[in-house]
PDB file of C-alpha atoms in Angstrom:
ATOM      1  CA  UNK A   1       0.000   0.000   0.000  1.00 71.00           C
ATOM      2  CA  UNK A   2       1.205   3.352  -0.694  1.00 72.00           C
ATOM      3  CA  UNK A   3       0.812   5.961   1.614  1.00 71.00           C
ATOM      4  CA  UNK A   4       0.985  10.113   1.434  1.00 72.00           C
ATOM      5  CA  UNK A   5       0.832  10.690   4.710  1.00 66.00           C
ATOM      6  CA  UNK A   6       1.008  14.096   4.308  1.00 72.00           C
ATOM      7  CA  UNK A   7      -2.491  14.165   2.834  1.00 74.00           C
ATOM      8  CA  UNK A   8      -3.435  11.116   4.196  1.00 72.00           C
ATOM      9  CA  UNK A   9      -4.036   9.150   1.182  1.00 78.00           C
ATOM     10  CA  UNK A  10      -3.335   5.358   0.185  1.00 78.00           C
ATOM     11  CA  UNK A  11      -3.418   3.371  -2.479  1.00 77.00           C
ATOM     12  CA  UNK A  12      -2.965  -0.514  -3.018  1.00 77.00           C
ATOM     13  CA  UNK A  13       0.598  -1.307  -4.842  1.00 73.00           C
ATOM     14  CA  UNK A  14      -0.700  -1.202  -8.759  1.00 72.00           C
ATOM     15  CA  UNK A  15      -4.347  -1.151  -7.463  1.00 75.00           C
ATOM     16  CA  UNK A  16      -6.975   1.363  -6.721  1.00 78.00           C
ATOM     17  CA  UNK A  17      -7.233   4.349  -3.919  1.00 81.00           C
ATOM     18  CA  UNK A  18      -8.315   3.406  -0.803  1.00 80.00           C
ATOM     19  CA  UNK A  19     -11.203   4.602   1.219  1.00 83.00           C
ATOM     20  CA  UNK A  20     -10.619   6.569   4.551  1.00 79.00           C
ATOM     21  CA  UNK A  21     -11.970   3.878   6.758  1.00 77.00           C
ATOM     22  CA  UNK A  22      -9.876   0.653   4.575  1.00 79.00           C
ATOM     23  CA  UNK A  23      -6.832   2.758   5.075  1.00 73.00           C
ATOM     24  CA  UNK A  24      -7.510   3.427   8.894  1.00 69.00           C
ATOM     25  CA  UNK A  25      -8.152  -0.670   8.652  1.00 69.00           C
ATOM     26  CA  UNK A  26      -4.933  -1.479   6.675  1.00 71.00           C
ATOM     27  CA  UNK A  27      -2.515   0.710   8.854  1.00 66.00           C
ATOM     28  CA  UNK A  28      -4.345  -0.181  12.150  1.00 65.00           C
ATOM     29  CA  UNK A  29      -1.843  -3.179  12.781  1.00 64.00           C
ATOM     30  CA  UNK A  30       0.637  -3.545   9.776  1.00 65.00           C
ATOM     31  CA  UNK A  31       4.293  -3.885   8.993  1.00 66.00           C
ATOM     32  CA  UNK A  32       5.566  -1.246   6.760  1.00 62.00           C
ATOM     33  CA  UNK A  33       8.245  -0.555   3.962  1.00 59.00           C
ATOM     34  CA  UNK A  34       9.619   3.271   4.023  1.00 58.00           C
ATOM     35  CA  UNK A  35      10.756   4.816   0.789  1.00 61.00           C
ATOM     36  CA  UNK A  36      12.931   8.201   0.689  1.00 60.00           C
ATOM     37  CA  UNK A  37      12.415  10.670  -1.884  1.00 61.00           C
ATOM     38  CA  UNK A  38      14.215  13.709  -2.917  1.00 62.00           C
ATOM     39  CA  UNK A  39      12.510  16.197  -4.912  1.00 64.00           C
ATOM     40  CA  UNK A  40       9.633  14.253  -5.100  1.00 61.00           C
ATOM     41  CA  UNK A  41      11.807  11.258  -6.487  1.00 63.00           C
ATOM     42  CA  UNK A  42      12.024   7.760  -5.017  1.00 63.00           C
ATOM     43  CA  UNK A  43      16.081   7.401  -4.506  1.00 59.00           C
ATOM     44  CA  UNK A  44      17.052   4.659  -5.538  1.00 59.00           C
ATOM     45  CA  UNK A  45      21.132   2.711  -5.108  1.00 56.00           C
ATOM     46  CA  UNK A  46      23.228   5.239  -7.182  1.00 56.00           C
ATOM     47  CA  UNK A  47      26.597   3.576  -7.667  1.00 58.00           C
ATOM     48  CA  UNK A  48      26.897   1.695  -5.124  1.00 65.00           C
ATOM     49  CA  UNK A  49      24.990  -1.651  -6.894  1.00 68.00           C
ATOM     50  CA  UNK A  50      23.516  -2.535  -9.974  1.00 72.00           C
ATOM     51  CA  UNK A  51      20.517  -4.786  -8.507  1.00 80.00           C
ATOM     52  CA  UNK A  52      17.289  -2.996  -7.946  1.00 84.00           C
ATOM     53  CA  UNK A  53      15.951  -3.780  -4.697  1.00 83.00           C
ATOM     54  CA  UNK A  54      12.424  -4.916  -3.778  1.00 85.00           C
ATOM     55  CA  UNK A  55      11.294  -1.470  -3.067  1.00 82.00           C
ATOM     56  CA  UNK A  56      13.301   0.396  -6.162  1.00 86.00           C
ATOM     57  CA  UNK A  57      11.276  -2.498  -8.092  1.00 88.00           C
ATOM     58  CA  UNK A  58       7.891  -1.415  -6.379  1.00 87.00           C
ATOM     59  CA  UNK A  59       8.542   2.400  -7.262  1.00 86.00           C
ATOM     60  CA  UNK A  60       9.111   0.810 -10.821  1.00 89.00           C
ATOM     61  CA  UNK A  61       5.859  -0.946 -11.020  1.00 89.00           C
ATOM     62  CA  UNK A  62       4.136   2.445  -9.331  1.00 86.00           C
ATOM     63  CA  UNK A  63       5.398   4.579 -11.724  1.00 86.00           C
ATOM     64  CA  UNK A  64       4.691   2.565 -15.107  1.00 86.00           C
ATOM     65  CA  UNK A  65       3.575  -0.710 -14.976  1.00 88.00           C
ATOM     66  CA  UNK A  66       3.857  -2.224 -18.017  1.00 91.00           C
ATOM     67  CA  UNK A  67       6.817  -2.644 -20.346  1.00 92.00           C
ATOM     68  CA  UNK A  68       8.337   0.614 -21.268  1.00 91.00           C
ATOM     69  CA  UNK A  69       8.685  -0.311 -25.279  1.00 91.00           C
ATOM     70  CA  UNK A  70       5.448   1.728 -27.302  1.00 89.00           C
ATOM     71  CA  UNK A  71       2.482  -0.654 -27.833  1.00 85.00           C
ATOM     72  CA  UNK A  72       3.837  -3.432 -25.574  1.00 87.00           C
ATOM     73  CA  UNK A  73       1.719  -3.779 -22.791  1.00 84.00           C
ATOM     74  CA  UNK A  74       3.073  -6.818 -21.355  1.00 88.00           C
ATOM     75  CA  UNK A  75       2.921  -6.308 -17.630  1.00 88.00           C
ATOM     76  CA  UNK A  76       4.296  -9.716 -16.100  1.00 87.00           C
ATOM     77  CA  UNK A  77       7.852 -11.314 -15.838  1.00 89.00           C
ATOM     78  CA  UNK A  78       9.259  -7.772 -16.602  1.00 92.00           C
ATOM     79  CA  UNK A  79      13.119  -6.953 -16.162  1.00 92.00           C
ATOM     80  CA  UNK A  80      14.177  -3.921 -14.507  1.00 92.00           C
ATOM     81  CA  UNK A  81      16.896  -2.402 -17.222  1.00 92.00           C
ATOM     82  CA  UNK A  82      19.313   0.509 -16.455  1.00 90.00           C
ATOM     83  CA  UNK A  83      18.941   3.277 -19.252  1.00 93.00           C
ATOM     84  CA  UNK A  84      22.394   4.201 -19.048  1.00 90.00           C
ATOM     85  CA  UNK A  85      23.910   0.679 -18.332  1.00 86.00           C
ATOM     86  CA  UNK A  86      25.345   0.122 -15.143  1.00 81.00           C
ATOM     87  CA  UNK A  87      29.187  -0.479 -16.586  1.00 78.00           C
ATOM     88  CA  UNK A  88      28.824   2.403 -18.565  1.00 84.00           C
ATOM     89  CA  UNK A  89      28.499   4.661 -15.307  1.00 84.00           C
ATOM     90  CA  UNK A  90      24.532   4.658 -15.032  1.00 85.00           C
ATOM     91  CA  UNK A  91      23.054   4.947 -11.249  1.00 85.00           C
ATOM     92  CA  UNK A  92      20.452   2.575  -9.789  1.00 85.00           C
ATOM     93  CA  UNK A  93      18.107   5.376  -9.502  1.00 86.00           C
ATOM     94  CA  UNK A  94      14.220   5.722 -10.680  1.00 86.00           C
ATOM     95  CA  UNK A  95      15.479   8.296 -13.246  1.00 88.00           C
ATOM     96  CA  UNK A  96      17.707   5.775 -14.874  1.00 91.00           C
ATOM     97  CA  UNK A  97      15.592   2.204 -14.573  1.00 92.00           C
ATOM     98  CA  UNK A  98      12.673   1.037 -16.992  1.00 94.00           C
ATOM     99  CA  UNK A  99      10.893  -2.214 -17.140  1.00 94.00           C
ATOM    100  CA  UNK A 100      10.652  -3.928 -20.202  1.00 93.00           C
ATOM    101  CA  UNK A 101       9.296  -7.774 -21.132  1.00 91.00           C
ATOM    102  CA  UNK A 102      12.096 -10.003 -21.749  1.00 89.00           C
ATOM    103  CA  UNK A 103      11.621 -10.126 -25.534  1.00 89.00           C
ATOM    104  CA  UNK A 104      12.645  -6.295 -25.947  1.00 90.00           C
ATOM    105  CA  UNK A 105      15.075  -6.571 -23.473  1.00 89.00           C
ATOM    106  CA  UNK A 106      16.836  -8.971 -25.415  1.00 88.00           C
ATOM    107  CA  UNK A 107      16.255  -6.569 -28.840  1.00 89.00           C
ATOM    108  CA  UNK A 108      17.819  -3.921 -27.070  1.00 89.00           C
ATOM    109  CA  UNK A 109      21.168  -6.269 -25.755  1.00 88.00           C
ATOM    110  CA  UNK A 110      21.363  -7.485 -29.566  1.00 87.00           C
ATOM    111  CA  UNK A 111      21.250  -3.943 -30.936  1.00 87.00           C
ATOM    112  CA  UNK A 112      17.635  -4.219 -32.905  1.00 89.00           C
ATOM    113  CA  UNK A 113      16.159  -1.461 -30.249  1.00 91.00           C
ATOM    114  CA  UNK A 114      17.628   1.290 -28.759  1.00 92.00           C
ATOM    115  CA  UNK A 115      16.267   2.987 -25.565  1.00 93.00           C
ATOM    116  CA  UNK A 116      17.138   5.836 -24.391  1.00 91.00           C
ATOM    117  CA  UNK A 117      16.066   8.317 -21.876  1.00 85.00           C
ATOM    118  CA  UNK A 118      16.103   9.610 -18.770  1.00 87.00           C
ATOM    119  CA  UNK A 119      12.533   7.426 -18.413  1.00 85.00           C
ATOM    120  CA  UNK A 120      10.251  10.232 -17.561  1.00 85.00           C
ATOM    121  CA  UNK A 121      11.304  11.248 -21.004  1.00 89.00           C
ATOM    122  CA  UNK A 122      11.972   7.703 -22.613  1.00 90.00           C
ATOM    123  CA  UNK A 123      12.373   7.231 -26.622  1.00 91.00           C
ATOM    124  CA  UNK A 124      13.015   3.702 -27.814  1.00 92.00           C
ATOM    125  CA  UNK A 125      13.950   3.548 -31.232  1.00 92.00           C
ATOM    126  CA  UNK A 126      14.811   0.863 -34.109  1.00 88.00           C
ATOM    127  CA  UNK A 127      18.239   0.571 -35.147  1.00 86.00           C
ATOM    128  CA  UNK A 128      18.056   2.630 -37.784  1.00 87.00           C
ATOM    129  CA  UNK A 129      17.119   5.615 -35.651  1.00 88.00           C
ATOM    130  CA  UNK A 130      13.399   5.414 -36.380  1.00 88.00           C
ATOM    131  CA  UNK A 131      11.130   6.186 -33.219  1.00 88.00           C
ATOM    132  CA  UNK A 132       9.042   2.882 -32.625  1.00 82.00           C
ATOM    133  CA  UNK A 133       5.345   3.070 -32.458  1.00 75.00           C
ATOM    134  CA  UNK A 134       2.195   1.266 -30.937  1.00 68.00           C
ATOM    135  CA  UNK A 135       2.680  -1.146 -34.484  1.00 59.00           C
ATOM    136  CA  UNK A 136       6.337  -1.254 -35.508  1.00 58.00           C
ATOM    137  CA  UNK A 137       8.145  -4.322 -33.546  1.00 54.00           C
ATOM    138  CA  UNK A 138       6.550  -3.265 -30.420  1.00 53.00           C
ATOM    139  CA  UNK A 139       4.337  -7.134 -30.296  1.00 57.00           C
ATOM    140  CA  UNK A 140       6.494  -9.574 -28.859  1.00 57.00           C
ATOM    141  CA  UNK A 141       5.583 -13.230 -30.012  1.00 57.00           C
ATOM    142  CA  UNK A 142       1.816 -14.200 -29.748  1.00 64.00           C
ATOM    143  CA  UNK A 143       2.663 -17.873 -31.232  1.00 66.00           C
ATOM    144  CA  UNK A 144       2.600 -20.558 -28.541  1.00 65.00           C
ATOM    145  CA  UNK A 145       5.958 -21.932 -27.424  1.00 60.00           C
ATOM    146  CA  UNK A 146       7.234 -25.580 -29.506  1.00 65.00           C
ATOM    147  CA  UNK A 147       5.601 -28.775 -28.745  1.00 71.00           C
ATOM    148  CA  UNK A 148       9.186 -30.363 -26.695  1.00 66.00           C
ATOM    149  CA  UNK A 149       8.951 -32.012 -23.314  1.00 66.00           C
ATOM    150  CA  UNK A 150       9.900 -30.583 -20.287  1.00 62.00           C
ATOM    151  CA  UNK A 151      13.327 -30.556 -19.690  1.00 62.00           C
ATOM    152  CA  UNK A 152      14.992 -31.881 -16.502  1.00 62.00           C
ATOM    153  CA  UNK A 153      17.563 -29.730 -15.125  1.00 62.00           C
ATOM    154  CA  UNK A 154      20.768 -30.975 -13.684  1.00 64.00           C
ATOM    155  CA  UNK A 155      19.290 -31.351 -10.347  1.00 67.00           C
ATOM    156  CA  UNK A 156      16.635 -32.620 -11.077  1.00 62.00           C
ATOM    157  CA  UNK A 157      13.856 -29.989 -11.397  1.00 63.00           C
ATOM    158  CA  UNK A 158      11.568 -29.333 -14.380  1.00 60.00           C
ATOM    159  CA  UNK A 159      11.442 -26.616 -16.675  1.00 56.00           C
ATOM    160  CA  UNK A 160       8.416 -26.503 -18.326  1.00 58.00           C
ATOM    161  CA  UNK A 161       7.780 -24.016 -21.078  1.00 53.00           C
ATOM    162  CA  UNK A 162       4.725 -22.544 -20.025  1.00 53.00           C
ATOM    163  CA  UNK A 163       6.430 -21.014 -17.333  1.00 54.00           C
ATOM    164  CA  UNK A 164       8.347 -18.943 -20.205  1.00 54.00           C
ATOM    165  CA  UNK A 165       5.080 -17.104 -21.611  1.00 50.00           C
ATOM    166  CA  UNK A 166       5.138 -13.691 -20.086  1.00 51.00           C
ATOM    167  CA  UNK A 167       3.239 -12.480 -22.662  1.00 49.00           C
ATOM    168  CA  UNK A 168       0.289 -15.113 -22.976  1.00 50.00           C
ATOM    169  CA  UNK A 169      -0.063 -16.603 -19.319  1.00 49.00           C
ATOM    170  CA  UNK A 170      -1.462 -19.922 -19.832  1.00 51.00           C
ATOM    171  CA  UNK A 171      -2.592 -22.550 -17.200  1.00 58.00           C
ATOM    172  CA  UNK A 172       0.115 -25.380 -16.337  1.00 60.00           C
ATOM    173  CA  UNK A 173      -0.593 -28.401 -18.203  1.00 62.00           C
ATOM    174  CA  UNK A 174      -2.561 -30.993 -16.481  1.00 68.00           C
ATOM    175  CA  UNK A 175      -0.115 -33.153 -14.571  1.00 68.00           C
ATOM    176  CA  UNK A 176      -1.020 -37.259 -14.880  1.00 69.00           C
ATOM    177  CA  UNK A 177      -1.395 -38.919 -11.396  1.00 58.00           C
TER     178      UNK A 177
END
C-alpha cells in the first residue's frame, strides 16, 4: 500500500485508492516498507549496486507498470533495465531504470532497439534511428511456445515451457497422477 501521509491518502501497490476507513483498517496493525524521496523522487542505489531492490522495483511498477517499449503492454515477468547501463556509469536510480518484457530486453542487448532516456522522457527507437510506435516491432511473439517435453535440469527440477510465456499466461498443463 502506498501511503501520502502528508495528505493522508493510500493506495494498493498497482491497485486502486483506498477509502478513509480501509486505510484506517490497513494501517491499524501492519508492517511497513519506508521509501525516501528527494525532490519528489524515489532514490534509488546510485553507484553503489547494480541490482534494484524490492522497493526500487515497487517504485518501478508504481510509476509505469507495463513494459516501457510503445504498444507493448506486457505487464508480467518484466526486467528492470538501467537506461544508461550500469558499466557504462549509469546509477540505480528511478530516473535511470525502466521495465521492459524479456523479448525487448533482449532486442535492445542485440542492438535491434535502442532505448534511451532519462525514463520520464523515454524514446526507444529501431536501429536505424526510427522512433518505434504502438505497431512497428513493439508485439512480442503471440505464437505458442514448440511442442518439446519438459526438460529436466541438472538437479533434477523441471522446466516446463509454459512457465516462459510472459506475454500469454497460460494454465500449467494438467499433470497425470
Amino acid at each position: 500500500m502506498h501511503v501520502d501521509v502528508k495528505d493522508r491518502v493510500a493506495a494498493l501497490h498497482l491497485g486502486p485508492l483506498l477509502s478513509e476507513s480501509e486505510r484506517r483498517y490497513l494501517t491499524c496493525d501492519a508492517t511497513c516498507e519506508v521509501w525516501f524521496q528527494r525532490d519528489g523522487q524515489v532514490i534509488g542505489a546510485g553507484r553503489t549496486t547494480r541490482l534494484i531492490n524490492r522497493r526500487l522495483r515497487r517504485a518501478l511498477e508504481h510509476r509505469h507498470p507495463p513494459c516501457a517499449v510503445p504498444g507493448c503492454g506486457a505487464t508480467r515477468a518484466l526486467h528492470a533495465h538501467h537506461i544508461r547501463h550500469w558499466e557504462d556509469g549509469g546509477p540505480t536510480e528511478l530516473v535511470n531504470l525502466v521495465l521492459v518484457c524479456p523479448y525487448h530486453h533482449r532486442l535492445h542487448h542485440r542492438g535491434v532497439i535502442t532505448i534511451t532516456g532519462p525514463a520520464d522522457e523515454l524514446v526507444v527507437t529501431d536501429n536505424a534511428g526510427r522512433p518505434l510506435s504502438a505497431g512497428s516491432l513493439a508485439r512480442p511473439p503471440t505464437k505458442p511456445p514448440p511442442d518439446v517435453p519438459p526438460c529436466p535440469g541438472p538437479s533434477g527440477e523441471r522446466a516446463d515451457w509454459w512457465w516462459y510465456q510472459p506475454f500469454q499466461p497460460q494454465e500449467p498443463p494438467p499433470t497425470n497422477n
